[in-house]
């Protein structure tokens, strides 16, 4: 296996804990990715990167790292490998993200191309950072504005043609704090009060909680699927969905009504 964990096709096995300290290609960490990439309405909330992040979250919930969300100004990077609108995600670009603690993705057209951000053809995309690593300010530029979140690990998934499928990151809180954090950020992510109420009822039952909230339309105009996993730690996973199928006027109206397009 190359030192940078990048490969061109998924392997047959994976050991996520061993990879947690590196910036790896999604194919290396994911292991058994499904080969069919169906329409979002048929996959529901089982997208490739969501499945991958279940593995990442298993590592995250065993660490002591806590990353909190915040809204800040735009992130900046070195001119050598990133321009004013887009961080590069090749090896040099990842090195800049690590050294500056900042990344910026232009998703104004809910699209990101592997060729534009330095990702080699055939790669699924990078996981940048690690669950126990330093905080990265990740700025996402959407159709209606930009938003900056703090996370220690995020991933970008590309289709076989190099088009972007999703951007995912996680935030971690002490047990019992995740629900309050979501309530405070309800308008930011366009979360419905009814979804939060269902989540609160799950929490009241006790034990571990695993619930998907969404999709929803964030204030930035991006369509986001939010997953709450509460147990020894409260972990929130956010996935920006980039398929055109989510961004038609009809689909956006359905999402805002609480329907799946």
Short mmCIF file of C-alpha atoms in Angstrom, two decimals, residues 200-209 230-231:
data_model
loop_
_atom_site.label_atom_id
_atom_site.label_comp_id
_atom_site.label_asym_id
_atom_site.label_seq_id
_atom_site.Cartn_x
_atom_site.Cartn_y
_atom_site.Cartn_z
CA UNK A 200 -35.50 14.08 21.57
CA UNK A 201 -37.95 11.21 22.07
CA UNK A 202 -35.24 8.73 21.06
CA UNK A 203 -32.90 10.30 23.61
CA UNK A 204 -35.55 10.04 26.33
CA UNK A 205 -35.80 6.30 25.78
CA UNK A 206 -32.13 6.02 26.75
CA UNK A 207 -29.38 3.91 25.23
CA UNK A 208 -27.61 4.58 21.95
CA UNK A 209 -29.31 6.74 19.33
CA UNK A 230 -25.46 9.49 20.51
CA UNK A 231 -23.80 7.12 22.97
#
